[in-house]
Short mmCIF file of C-alpha atoms in Angstrom, two decimals:
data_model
loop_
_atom_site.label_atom_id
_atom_site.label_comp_id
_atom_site.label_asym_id
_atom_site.label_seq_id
_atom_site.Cartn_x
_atom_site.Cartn_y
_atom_site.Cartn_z
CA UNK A 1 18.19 -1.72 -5.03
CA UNK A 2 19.88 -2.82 -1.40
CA UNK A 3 18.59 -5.41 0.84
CA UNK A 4 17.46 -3.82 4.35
CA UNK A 5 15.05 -1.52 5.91
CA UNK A 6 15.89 1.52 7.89
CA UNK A 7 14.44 2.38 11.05
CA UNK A 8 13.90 5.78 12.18
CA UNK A 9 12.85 6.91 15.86
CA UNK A 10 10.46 9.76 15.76
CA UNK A 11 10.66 11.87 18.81
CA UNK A 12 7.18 12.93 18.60
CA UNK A 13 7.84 16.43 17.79
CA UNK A 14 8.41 15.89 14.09
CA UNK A 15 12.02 15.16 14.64
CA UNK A 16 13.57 12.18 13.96
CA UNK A 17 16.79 10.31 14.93
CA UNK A 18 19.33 8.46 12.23
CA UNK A 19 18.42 5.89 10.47
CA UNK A 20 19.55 2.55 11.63
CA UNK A 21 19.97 -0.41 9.26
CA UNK A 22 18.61 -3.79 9.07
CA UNK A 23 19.19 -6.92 6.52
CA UNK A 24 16.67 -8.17 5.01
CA UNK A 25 16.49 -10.64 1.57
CA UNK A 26 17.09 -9.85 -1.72
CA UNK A 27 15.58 -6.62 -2.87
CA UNK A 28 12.46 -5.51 -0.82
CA UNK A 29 10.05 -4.13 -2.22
CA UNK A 30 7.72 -3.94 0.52
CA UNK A 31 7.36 -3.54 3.79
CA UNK A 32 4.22 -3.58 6.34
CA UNK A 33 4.30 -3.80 10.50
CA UNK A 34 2.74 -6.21 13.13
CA UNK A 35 3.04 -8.03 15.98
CA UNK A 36 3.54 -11.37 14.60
CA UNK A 37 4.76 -13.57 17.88
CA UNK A 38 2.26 -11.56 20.24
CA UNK A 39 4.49 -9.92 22.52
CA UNK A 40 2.50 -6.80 22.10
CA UNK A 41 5.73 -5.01 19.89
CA UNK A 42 5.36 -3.74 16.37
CA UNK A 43 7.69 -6.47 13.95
CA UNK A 44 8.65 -5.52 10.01
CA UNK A 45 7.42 -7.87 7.20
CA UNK A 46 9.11 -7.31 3.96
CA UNK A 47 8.64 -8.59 0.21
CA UNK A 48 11.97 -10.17 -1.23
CA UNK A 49 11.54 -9.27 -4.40
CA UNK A 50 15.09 -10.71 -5.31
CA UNK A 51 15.00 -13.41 -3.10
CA UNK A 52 11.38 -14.99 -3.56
CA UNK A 53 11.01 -14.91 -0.25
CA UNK A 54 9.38 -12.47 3.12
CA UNK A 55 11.50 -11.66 5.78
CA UNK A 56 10.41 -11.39 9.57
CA UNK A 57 12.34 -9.16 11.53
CA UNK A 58 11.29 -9.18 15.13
CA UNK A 59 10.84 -6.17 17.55
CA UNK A 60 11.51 -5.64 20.97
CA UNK A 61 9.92 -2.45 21.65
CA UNK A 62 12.96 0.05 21.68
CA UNK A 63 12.69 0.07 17.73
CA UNK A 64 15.63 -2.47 17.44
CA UNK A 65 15.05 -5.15 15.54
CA UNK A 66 16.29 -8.89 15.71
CA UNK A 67 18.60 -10.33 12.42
CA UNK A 68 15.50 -11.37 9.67
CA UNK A 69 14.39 -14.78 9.09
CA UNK A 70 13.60 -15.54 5.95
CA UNK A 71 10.48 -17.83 4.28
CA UNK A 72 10.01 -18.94 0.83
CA UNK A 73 6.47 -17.62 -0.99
CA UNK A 74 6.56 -21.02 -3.18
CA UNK A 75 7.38 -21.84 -6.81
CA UNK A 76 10.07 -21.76 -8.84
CA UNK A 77 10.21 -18.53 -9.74
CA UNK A 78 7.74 -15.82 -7.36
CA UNK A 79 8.94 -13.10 -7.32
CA UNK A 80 7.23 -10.89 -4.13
CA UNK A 81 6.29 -7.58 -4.88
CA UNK A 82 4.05 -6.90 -2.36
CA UNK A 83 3.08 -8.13 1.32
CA UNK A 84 0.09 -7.58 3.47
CA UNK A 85 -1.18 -9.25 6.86
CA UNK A 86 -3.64 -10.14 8.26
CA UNK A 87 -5.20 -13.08 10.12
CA UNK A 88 -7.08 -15.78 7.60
CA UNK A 89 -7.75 -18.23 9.94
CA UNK A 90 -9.41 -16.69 12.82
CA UNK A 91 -7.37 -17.90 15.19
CA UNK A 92 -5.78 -14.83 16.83
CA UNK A 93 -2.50 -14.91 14.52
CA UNK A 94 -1.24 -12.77 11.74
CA UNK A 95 -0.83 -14.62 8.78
CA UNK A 96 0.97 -13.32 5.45
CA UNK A 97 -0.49 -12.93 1.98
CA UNK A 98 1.87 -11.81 -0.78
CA UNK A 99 1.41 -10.75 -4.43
CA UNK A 100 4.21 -12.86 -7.11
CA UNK A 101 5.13 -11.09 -9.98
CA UNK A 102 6.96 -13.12 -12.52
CA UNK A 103 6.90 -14.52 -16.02
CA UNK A 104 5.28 -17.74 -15.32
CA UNK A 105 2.93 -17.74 -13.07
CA UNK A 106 1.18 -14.66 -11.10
CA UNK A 107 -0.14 -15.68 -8.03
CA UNK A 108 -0.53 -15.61 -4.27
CA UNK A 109 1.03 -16.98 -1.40
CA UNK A 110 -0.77 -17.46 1.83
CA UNK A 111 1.43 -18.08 4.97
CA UNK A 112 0.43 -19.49 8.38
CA UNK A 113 1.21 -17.56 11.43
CA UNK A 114 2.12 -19.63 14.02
CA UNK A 115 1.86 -16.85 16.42
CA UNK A 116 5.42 -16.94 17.59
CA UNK A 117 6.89 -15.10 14.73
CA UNK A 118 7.39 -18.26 12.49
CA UNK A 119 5.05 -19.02 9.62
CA UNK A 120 4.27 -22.44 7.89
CA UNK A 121 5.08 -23.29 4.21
CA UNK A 122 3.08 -21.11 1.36
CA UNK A 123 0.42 -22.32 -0.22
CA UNK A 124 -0.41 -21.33 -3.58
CA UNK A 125 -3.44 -19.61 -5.25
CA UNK A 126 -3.54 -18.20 -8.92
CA UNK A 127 -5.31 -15.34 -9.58
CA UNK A 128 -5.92 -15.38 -13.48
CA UNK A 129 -3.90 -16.54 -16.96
CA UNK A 130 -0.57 -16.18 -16.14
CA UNK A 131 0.52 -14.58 -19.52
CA UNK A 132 -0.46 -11.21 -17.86
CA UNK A 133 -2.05 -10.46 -14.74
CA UNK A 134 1.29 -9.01 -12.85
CA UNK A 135 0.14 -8.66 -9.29
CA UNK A 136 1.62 -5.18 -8.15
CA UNK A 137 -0.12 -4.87 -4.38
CA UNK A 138 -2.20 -6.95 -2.05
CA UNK A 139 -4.88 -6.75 1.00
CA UNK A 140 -5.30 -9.70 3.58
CA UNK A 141 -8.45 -7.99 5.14
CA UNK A 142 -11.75 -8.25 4.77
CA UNK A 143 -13.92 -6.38 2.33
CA UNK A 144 -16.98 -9.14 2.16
CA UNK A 145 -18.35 -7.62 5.54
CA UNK A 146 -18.65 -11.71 6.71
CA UNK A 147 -15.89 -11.36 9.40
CA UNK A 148 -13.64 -13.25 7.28
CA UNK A 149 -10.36 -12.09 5.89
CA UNK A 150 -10.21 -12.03 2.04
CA UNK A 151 -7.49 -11.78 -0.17
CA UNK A 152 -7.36 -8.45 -2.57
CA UNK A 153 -4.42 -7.88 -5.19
CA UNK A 154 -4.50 -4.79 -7.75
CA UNK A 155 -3.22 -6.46 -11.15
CA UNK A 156 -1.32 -3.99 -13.42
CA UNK A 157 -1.46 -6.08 -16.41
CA UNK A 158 -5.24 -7.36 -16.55
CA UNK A 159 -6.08 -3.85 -15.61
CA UNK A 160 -8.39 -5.14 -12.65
CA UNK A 161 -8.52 -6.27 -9.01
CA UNK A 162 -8.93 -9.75 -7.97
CA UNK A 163 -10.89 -10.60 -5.21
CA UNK A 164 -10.55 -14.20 -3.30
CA UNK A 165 -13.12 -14.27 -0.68
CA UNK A 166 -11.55 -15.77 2.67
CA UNK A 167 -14.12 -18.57 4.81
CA UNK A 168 -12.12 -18.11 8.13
CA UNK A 169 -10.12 -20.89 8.23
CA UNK A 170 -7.47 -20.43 5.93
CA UNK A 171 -8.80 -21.37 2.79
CA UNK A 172 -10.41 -18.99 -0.39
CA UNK A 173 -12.66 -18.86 -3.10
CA UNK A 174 -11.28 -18.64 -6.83
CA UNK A 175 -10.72 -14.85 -7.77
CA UNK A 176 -13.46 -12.68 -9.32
CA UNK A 177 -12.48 -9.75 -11.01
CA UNK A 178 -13.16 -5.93 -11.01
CA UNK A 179 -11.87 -3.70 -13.89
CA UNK A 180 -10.02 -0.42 -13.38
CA UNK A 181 -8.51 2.14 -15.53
CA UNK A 182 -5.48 1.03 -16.62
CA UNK A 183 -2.32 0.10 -15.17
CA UNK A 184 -3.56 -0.71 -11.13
CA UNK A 185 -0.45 -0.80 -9.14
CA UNK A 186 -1.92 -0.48 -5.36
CA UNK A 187 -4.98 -0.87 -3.53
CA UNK A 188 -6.56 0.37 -0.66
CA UNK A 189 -9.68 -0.54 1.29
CA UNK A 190 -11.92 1.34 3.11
CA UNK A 191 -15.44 3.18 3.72
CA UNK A 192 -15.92 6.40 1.78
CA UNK A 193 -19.42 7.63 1.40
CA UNK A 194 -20.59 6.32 4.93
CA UNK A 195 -22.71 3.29 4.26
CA UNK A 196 -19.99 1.00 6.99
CA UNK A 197 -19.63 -0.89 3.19
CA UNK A 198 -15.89 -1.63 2.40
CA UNK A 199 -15.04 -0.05 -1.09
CA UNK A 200 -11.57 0.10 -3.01
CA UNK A 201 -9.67 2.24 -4.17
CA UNK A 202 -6.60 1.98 -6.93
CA UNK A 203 -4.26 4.04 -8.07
CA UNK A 204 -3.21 3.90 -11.96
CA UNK A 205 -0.38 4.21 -13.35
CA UNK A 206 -1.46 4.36 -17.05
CA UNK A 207 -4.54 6.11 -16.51
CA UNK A 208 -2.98 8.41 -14.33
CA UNK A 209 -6.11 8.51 -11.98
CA UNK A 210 -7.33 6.49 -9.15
CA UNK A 211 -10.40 4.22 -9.64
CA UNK A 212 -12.76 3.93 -6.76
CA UNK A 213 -14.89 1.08 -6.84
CA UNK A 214 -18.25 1.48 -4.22
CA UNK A 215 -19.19 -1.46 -2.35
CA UNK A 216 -22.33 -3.08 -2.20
CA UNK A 217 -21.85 -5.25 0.37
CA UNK A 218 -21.11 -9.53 0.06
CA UNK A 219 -18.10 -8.77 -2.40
CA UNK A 220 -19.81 -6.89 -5.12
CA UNK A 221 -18.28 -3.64 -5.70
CA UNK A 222 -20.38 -0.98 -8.61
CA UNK A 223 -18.29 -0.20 -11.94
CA UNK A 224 -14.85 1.74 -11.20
CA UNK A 225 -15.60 5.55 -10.83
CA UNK A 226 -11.85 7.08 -12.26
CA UNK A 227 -10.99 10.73 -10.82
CA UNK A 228 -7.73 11.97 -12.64
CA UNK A 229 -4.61 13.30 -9.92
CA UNK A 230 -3.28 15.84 -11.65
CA UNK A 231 -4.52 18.72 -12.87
CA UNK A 232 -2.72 18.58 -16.51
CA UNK A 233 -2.51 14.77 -17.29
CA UNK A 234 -2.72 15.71 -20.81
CA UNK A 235 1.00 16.90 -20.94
CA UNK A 236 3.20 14.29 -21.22
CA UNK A 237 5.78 16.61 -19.29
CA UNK A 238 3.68 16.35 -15.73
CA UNK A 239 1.89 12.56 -16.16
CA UNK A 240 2.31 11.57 -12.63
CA UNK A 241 2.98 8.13 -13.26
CA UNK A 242 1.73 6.99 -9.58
CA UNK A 243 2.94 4.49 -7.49
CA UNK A 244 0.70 4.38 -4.04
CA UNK A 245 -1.88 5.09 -2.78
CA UNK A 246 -3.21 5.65 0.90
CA UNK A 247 -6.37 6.34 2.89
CA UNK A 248 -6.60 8.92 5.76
CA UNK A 249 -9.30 11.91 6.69
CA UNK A 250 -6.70 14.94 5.77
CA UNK A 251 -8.82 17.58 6.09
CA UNK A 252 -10.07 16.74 9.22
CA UNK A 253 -14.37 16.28 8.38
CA UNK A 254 -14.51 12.74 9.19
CA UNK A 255 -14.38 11.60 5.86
CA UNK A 256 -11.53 9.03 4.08
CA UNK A 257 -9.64 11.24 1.75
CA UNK A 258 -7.34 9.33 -1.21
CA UNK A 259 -3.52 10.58 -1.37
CA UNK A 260 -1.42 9.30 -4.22
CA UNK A 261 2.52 8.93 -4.22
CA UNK A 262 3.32 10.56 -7.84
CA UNK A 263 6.56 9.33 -9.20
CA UNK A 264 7.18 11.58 -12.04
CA UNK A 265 6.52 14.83 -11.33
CA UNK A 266 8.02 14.25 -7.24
CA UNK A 267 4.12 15.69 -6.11
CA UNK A 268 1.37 14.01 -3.95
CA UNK A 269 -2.43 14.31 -4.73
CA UNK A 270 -5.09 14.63 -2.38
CA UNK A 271 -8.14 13.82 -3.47
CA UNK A 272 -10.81 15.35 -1.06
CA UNK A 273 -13.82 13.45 -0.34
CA UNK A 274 -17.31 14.51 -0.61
CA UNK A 275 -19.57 12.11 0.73
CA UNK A 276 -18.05 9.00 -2.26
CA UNK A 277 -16.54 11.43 -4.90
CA UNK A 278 -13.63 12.98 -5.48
CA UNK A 279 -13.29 15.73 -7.92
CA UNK A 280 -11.38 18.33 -5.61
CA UNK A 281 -7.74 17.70 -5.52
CA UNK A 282 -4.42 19.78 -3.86
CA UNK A 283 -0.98 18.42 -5.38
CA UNK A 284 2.26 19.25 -2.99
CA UNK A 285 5.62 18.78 -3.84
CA UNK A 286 7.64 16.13 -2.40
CA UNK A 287 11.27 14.65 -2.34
CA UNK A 288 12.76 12.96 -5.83
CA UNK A 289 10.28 10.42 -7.08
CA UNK A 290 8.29 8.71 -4.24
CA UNK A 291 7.28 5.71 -4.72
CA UNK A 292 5.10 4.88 -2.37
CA UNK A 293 2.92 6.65 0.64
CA UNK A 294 1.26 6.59 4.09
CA UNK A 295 -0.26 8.80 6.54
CA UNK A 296 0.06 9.30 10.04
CA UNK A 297 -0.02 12.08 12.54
CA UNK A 298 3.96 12.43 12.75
CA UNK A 299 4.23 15.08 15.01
CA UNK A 300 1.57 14.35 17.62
CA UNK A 301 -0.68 17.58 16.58
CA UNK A 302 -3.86 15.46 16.02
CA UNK A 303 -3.99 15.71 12.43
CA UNK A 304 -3.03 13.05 9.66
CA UNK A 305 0.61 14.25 7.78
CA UNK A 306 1.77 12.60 5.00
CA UNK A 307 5.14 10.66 4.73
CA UNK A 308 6.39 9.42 0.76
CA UNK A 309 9.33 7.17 0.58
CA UNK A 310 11.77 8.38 -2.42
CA UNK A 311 13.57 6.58 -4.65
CA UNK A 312 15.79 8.66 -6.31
CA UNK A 313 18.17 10.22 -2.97
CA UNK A 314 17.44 7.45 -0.23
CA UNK A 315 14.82 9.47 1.80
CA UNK A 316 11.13 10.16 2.97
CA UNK A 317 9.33 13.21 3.10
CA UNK A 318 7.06 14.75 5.71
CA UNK A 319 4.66 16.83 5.18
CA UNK A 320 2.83 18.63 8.03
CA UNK A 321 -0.40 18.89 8.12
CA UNK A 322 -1.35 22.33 9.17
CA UNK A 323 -5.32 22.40 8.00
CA UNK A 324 -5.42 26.01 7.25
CA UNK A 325 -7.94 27.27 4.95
CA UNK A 326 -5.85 27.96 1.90
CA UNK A 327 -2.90 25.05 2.00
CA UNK A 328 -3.20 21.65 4.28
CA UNK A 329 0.11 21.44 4.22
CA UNK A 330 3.39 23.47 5.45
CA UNK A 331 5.26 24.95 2.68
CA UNK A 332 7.57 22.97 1.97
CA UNK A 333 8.75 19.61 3.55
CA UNK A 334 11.24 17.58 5.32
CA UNK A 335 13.91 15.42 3.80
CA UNK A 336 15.01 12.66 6.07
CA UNK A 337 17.44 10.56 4.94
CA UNK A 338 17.69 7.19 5.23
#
């Protein structure tokens, strides 16, 4: 595992240039974009996973990227898997939420933005017994439809998500919980059957499905509907074994579909949505084991492709979404390297 990011300038048509290298702390693991000091650029936030710290690196516009400053998420021992922002506080600022991984004591950190691109010292919040929750992802959004930013974190070991409902100025109620199938390693939030009700979604590693949990509005969410993302998970051979997850309308209806990065078997899954459910599903193949997965509209065309980062030969894919009637997607895809 290194210890930067790489940066690579599309050119709008699909292409891209080389990637360019930047340091970052000890082993990220994650990595999202904002403007954090309000200069109206895009800057890169990444989990230390190594380092038990998040690293700022500053943007100027161009897609260069100032040397990272580094802050601590706490503890003795936090280990940062994941990162998310968002602003907690109301006041105008991105602020940082991370999920800790570690053998003593899974938990949050909550940064202040200062709104310059520094952030004040973590504070702390547990999410459960210690022994085995094993935060794996985390939102900084909000999903209690109060205006509020709340803290969401998909828990691989307790095999639920943990909800701490944000009051808008910085502080957050103690977690309740949500079960999934087993295994939750990310978490994504989002309406999907129309009611303008944030739901969730995780992806499973051990379950080898996604769980989609329908909210109700306040921070109540219905019992986890499971859809399987693969259309053998029975053989042992082609178990997915899914990393990320991401939502994006892929085919185009005006619906949120669910795509999952499968580690394995080197696929994706999308799950198409019909108005809440999501029995339909396409799998396309992908570079060696992606890990994890976004969407965006890569080449300008209008319509939502879908990038994978992969672990095994330093690349991403990109898949083009051509929404044709018998295959969304090119055949085939594009390696980058990075």
């Amino acid at each position: 595992m290194g210890s930067d990011v790489s940066v690579l300038i599309a050119d709008g048509n699909g292409g891209y240039a080389p990637a360019v290298h930047y340091a970052t702390g000890d082993s990220p693991t994650w990595i999202v974009a904002g403007d954090v000091n309000g200069d109206g650029h895009m800057d890169l936030v990444t989990a230390d996973l190594g380092g038990g710290t998040v690293s700022i690196l500053l943007g100027n516009g161009t897609g260069a990227l100032a040397a990272a400053q580094s802050y601590s998420v706490g503890g003795t021992f936090e280990s940062p898997y994941a990162v998310a922002l968002g602003d907690a506080n109301n006041d105008g600022k991105l602020d940082i939420a991370t999920a800790n991984t570690n053998i003593s004591n899974e938990s949050i950190s909550y940064l202040v933005g200062n709104g310059d691109g520094t952030f004040g010292a973590a504070v702390m919040l547990p999410i459960g017994d210690a022994s085995y929750y094993s935060p794996q992802s985390v939102l900084l959004t909000d999903v209690t439809g109060d205006g509020n930013a709340d803290i969401v974190t998909a828990n691989l070991g307790a095999d639920n998500v943990s909800l701490l409902a944000g009051d808008g100025t910085g502080n957050f109620a103690a977690a309740t919980h949500f079960a999934t199938d087993p295994g939750p390693v990310d978490v994504v939030a989002g309406d999907l059957n129309g009611d303008d009700i944030v739901d969730l979604v995780t992806v499973n590693q051990s379950g080898q499905d996604v769980s989609v949990l329908t909210g109700s509005g306040g921070g109540a969410f219905a019992s986890a509907a499971s859809y399987p993302i693969y259309f053998d998970v029975a053989n042992d051979l082609y178990k997915p074994w899914a990393w990320g997850v991401a939502l994006g309308d892929i085919d185009g209806d005006g619906w949120l579909d669910i795509v999952t990065a499968n580690t394995q078997n080197d696929t994706v899954t999308v799950l198409a949505n019909n108005v809440g459910t999501f029995e339909n599903i396409a799998v396309f193949g992908t570079g060696a084991l992606p890990g994890a997965v976004t969407v965006a509209d890569m080449d300008g065309d209008g319509h939502l492709d879908v990038v994978t980062s992969n672990r095994e030969n330093d690349d991403v894919s990109v898949l083009r979404n051509l929404q044709i009637t018998d295959s969304i997607f090119a055949d085939g895809f594009d390696i980058i390297p990075i």
